[in-house]
Coordinates of C-alpha atoms in Angstrom, one line a residue:
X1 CA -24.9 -42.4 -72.3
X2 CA -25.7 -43.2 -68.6
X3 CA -28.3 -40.6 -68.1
X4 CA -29.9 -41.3 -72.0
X5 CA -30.0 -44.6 -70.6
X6 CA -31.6 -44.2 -67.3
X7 CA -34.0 -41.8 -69.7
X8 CA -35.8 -44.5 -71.5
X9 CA -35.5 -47.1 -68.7
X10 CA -38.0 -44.5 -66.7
X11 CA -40.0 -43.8 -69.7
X12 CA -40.6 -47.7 -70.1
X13 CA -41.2 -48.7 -66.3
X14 CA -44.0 -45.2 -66.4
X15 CA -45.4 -47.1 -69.8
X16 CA -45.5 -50.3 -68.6
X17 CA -46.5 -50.1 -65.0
X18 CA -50.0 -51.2 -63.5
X19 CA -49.3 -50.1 -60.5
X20 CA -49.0 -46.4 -59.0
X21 CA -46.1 -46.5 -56.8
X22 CA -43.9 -47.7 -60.2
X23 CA -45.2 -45.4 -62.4
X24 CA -44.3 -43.0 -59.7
X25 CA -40.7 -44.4 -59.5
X26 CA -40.2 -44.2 -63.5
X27 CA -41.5 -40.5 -63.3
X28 CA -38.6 -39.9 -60.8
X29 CA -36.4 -41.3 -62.9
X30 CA -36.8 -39.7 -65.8
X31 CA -36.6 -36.0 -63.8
X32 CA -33.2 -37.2 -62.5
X33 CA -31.8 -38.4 -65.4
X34 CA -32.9 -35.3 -67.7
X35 CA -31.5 -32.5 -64.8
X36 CA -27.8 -32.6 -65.7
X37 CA -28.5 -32.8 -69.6
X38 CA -30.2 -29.4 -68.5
X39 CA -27.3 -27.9 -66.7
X40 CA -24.7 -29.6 -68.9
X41 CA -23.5 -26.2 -70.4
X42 CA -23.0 -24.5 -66.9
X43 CA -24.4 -21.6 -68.2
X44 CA -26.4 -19.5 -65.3
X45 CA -29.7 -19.9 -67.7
X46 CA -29.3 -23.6 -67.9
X47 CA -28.8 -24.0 -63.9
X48 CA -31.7 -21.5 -63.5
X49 CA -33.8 -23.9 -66.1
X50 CA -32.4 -27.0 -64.5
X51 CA -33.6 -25.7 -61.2
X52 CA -37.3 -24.6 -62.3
X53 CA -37.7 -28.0 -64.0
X54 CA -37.1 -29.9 -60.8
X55 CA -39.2 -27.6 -58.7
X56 CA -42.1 -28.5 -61.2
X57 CA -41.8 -31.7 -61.3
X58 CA -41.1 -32.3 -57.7
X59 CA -44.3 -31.4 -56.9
X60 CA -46.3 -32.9 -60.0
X61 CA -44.9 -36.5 -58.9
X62 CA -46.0 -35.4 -55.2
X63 CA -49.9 -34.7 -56.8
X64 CA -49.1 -38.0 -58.5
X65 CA -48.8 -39.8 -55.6
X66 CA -50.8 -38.2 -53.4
X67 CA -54.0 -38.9 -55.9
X68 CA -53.1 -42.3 -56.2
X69 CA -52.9 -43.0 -52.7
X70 CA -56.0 -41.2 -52.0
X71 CA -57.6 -43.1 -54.6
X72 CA -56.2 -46.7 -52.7
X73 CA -57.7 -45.5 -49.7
X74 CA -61.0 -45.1 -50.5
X75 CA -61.1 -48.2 -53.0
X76 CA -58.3 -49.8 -51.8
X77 CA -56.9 -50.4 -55.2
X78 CA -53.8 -49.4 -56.7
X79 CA -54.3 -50.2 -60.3
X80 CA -53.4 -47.5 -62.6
X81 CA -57.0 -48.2 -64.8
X82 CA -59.2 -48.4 -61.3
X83 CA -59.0 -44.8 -61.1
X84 CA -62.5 -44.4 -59.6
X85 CA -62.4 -41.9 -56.3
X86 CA -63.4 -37.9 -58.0
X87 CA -61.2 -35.9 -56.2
X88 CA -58.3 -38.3 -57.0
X89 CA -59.2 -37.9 -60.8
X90 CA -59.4 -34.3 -60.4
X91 CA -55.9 -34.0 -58.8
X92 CA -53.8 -36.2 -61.2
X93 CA -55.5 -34.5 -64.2
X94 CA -53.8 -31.0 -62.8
X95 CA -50.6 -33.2 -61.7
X96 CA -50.4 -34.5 -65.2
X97 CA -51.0 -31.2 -66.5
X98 CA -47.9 -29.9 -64.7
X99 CA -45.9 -32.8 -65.9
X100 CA -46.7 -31.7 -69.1
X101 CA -46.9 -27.8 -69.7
X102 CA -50.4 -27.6 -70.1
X103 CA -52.2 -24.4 -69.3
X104 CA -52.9 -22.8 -65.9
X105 CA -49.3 -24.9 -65.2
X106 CA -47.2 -23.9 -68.3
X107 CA -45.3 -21.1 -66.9
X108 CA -41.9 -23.3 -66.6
X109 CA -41.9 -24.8 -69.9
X110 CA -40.8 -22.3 -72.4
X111 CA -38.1 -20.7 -69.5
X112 CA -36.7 -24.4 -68.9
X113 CA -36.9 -24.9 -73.1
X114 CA -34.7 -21.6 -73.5
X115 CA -32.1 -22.8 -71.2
X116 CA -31.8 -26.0 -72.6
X117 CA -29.7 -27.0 -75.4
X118 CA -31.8 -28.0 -78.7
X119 CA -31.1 -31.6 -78.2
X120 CA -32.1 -31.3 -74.6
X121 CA -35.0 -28.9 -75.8
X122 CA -35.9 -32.0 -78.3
X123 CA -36.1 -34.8 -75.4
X124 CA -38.3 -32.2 -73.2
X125 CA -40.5 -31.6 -76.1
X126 CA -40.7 -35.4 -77.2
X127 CA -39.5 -38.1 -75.5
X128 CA -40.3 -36.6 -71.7
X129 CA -44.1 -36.0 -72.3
X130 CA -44.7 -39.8 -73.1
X131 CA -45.2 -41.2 -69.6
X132 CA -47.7 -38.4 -68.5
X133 CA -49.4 -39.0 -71.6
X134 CA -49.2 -42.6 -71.6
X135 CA -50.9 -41.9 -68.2
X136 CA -53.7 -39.8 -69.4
X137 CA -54.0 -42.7 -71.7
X138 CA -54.9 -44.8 -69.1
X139 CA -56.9 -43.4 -66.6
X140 CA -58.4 -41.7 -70.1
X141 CA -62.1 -43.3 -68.7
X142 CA -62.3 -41.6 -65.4
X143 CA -61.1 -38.1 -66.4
X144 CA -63.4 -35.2 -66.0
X145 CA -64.1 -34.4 -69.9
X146 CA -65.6 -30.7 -68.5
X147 CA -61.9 -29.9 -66.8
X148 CA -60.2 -31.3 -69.8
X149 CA -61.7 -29.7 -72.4
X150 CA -61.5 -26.1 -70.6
X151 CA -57.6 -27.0 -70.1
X152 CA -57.4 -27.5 -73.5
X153 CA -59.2 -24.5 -75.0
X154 CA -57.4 -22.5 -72.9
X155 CA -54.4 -24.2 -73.8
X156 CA -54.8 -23.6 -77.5
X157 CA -55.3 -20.1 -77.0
X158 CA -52.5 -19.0 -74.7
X159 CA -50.1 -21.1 -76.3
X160 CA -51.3 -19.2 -79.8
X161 CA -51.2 -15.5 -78.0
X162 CA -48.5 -16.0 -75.8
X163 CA -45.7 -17.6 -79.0
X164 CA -47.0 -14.3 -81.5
X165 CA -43.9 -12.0 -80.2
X166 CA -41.3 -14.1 -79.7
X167 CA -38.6 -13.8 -81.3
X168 CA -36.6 -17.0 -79.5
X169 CA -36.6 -20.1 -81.6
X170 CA -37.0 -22.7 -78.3
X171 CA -39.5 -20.3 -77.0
X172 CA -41.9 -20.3 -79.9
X173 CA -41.4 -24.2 -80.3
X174 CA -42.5 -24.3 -76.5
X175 CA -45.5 -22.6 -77.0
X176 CA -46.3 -24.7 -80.2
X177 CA -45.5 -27.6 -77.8
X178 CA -48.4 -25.9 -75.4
X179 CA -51.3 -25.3 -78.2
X180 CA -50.8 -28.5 -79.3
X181 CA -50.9 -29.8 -76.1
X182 CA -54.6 -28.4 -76.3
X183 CA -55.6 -30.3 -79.6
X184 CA -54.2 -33.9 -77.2
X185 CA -56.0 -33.1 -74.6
X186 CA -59.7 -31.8 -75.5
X187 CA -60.1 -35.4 -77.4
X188 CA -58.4 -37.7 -74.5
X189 CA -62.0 -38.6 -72.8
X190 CA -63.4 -39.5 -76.3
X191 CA -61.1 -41.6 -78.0
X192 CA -57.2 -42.0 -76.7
X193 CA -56.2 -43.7 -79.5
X194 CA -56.6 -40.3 -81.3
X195 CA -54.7 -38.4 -78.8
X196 CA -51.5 -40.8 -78.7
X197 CA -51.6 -40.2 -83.1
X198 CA -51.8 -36.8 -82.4
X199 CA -48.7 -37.2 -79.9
X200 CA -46.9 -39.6 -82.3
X201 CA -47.3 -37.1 -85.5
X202 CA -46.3 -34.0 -83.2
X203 CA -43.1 -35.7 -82.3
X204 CA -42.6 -37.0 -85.5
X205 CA -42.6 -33.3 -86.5
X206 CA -41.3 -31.5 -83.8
X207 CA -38.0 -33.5 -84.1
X208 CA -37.8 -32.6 -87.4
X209 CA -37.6 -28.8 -86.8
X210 CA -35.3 -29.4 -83.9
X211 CA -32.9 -31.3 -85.8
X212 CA -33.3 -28.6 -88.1
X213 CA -32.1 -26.5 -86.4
X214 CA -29.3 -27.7 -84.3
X215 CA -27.9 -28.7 -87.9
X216 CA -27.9 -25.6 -89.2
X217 CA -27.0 -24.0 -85.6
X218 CA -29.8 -21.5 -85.6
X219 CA -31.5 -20.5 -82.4
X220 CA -33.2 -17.0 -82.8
X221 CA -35.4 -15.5 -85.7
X222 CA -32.3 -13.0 -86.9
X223 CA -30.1 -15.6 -87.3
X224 CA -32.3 -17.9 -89.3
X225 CA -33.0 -14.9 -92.1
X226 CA -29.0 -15.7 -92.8
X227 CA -28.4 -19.4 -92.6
X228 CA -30.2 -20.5 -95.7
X229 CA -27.1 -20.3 -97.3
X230 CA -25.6 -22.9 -94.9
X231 CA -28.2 -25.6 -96.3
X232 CA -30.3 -24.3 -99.1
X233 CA -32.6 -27.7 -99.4
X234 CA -32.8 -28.3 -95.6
X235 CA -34.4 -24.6 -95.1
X236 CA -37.1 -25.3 -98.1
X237 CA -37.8 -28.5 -96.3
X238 CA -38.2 -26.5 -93.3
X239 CA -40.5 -24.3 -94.7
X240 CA -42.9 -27.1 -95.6
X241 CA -42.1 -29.3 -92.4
X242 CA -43.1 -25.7 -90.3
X243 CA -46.5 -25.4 -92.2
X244 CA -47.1 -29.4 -91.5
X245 CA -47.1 -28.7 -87.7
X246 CA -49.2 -25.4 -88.1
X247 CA -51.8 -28.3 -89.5
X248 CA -52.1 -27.2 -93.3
X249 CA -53.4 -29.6 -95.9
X250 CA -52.2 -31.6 -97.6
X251 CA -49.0 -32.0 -95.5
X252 CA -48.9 -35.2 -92.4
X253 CA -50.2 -32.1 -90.1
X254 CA -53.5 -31.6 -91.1
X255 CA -54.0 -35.2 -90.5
X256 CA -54.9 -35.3 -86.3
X257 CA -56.7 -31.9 -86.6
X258 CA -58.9 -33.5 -89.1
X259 CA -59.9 -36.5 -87.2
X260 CA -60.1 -34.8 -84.0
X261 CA -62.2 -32.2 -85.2
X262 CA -64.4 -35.0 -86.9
X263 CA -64.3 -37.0 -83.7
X264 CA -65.5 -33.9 -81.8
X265 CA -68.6 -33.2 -83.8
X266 CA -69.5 -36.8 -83.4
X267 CA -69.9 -36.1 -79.5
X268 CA -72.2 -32.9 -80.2
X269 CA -69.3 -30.6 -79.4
X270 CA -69.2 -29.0 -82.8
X271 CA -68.7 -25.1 -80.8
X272 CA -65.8 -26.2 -79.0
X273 CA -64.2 -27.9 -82.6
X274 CA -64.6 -24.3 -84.0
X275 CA -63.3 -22.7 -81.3
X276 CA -59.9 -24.5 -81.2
X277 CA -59.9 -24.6 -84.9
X278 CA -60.1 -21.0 -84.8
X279 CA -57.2 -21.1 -82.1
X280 CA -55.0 -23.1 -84.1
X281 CA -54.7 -20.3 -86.6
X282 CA -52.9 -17.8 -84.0
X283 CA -50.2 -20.7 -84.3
X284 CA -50.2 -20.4 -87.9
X285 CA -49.1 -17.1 -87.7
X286 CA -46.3 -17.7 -85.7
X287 CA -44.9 -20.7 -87.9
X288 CA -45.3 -18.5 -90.9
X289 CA -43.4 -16.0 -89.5
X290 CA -40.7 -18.6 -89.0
X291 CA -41.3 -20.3 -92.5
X292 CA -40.7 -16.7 -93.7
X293 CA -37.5 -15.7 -91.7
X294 CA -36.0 -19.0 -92.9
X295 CA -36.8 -19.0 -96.5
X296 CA -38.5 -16.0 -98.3
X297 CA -35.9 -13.3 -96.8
X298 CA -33.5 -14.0 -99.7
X299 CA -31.7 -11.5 -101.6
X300 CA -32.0 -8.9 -103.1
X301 CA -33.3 -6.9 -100.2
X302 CA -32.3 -4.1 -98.3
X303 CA -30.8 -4.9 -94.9
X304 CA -26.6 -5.1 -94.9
X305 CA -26.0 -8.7 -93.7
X306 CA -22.7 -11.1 -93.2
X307 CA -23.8 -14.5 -95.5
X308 CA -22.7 -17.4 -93.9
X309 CA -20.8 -20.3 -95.4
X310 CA -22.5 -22.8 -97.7
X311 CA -21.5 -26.4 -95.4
X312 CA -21.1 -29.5 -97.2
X313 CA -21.7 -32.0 -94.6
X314 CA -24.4 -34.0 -95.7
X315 CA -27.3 -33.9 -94.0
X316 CA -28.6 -36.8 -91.6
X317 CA -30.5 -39.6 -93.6
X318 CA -32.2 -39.5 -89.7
X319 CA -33.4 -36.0 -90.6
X320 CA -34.2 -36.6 -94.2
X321 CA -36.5 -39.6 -93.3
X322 CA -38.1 -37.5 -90.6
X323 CA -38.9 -34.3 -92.8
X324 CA -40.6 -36.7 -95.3
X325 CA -43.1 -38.5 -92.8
X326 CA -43.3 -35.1 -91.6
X327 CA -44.8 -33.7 -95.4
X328 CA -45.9 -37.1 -96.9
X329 CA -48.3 -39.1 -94.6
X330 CA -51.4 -37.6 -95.4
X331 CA -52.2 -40.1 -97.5
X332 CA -52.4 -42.9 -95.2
X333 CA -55.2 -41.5 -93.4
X334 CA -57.8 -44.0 -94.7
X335 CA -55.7 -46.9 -92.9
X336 CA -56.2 -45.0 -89.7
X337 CA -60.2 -45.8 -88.7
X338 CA -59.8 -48.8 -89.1
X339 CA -57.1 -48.8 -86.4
X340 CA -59.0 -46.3 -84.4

């Protein structure tokens, strides 16, 4: 409780800080407070994941702070939104990046999701990228849209190609976590407000699956071609929750793809909206494959497996309410420019 608590109290001072050196302090937090629900299970994985995480992070908050203050000594401001000096701008975009998994800096995010526990892997995933993107939000204006959109594309691709052969349910739902990092980022200089609905809708989703998952206690592909018998309804939710985040319409997915790839041929970028549109379907391989494993492998087939037991707990209304928004919001999409 202590360290879910000193969780959200860093994630708010980061959100609602103006100046550097607190958003800084709220970053720290949050590292702190996550490490032991990393090493909780004592498990030589976890402390090696624990340990990776740290080192990461360690030294984004260093570029963090180093950009700021070089930024507040050449303009002698240390407002988050007065990010003006280049070099500064160019260092917190790649400190940020780090913070966040995104690619040339995403080596440590599916290895520290593996040695996680899901719910642990489901704060990584959600709750801990919200400062760094509430960040980006910010300083949004002064970014270098060039470096961006190259991080992005390249992003989208490697978190496509990289997820294709694995077979680790954490892994493939960090590199989902690292295309769609791609999609946030390549529309971040153009309009934020798109990238934080993007961010809202992906965690939205992405705690769906996780919950998923930890209900039905499934963490690797072979195990999930056995467990619909645990929770017949929850896997065929799955299935449709697990096409939402590959984008599909008509499901909530589809929705930030659409706008962003809208919002991208407004600003004469049309070749770089095909390119990570193409992108986007090596992901839909991947989450097919899982939509597959965990509902269209029913019997009668050929391989000798042990069913498991139907359980009757009831699932979460928490869960139920999430796989809905998760299928269903499609429709509120004409509400959304006028928000925009």
């Amino acid at each position: 409780l202590m360290f879910a608590l000193s969780l959200l109290l860093g994630t708010t001072i980061t959100i609602t800080s103006n100046h550097w050196i607190m958003a800084w302090a709220g970053l720290e937090i949050n590292t702190l407070s996550i490490l032991p629900l990393i090493a909780k299970s004592h498990h030589p994985r976890a402390i090696e994941a624990a340990t990776k995480y740290f080192m990461t992070q360690a030294t984004a908050s260093a570029l963090v702070l180093f950009s700021s203050m070089t930024n507040a000594w050449h303009t002698g401001q240390w407002d988050i939104t007065q990010m003006t000096h280049t070099t500064s701008c160019l260092i917190l975009t790649s400190a940020i990046a780090m913070k966040l998994g995104m690619v040339p800096f995403h080596f440590w995010f599916p290895e520290v999701l593996q040695g996680s526990p899901i719910i642990t892997g489901l704060i990584l995933s959600t709750i801990m990228k919200l400062p760094p993107i509430a960040l980006l939000y910010m300083t949004s204006h002064s970014l270098n849209p060039t470096l961006l959109t190259l991080m992005a594309i390249m992003s989208a691709a490697l978190g496509g190609w990289m997820g294709l052969n694995q077979t680790q349910i954490r892994k493939i739902l960090a590199f989902s976590s690292i295309s769609h990092l791609g999609w946030m980022a390549i529309i971040i200089p153009f309009s934020p407000k798109l990238t934080m609905l993007n961010f809202y809708l992906y965690v939205l989703m992405t705690s769906a699956i996780f919950l998923t998952m930890n209900t039905v206690k499934v963490l690797k592909l072979s195990t999930l071609m056995t467990s619909w018998t645990k929770a017949p309804a929850l896997n065929t939710m799955l299935l449709l929750t697990l096409l939402s985040l590959a984008g599909l319409p008509p499901l909530t997915g589809f929705l930030p793809k659409w706008l962003i790839i809208q919002e991208l041929t407004k600003q004469n970028m049309a070749p770089t909206a095909i390119i990570i549109s193409l992108l986007s379907l090596l992901g839909l391989f991947f989450y097919l494959r899982l939509a597959y494993c965990a509902t269209i492998t029913l019997p009668p087939h050929t391989t000798n497996h042990m069913k498991q037991w139907h359980t009757y707990k009831p699932t979460s209304t928490l869960i139920a309410i999430l796989i809905v928004m998760s299928i269903m919001l499609l429709p509120i999409s004409p509400m959304i420019p006028t928000t925009l």
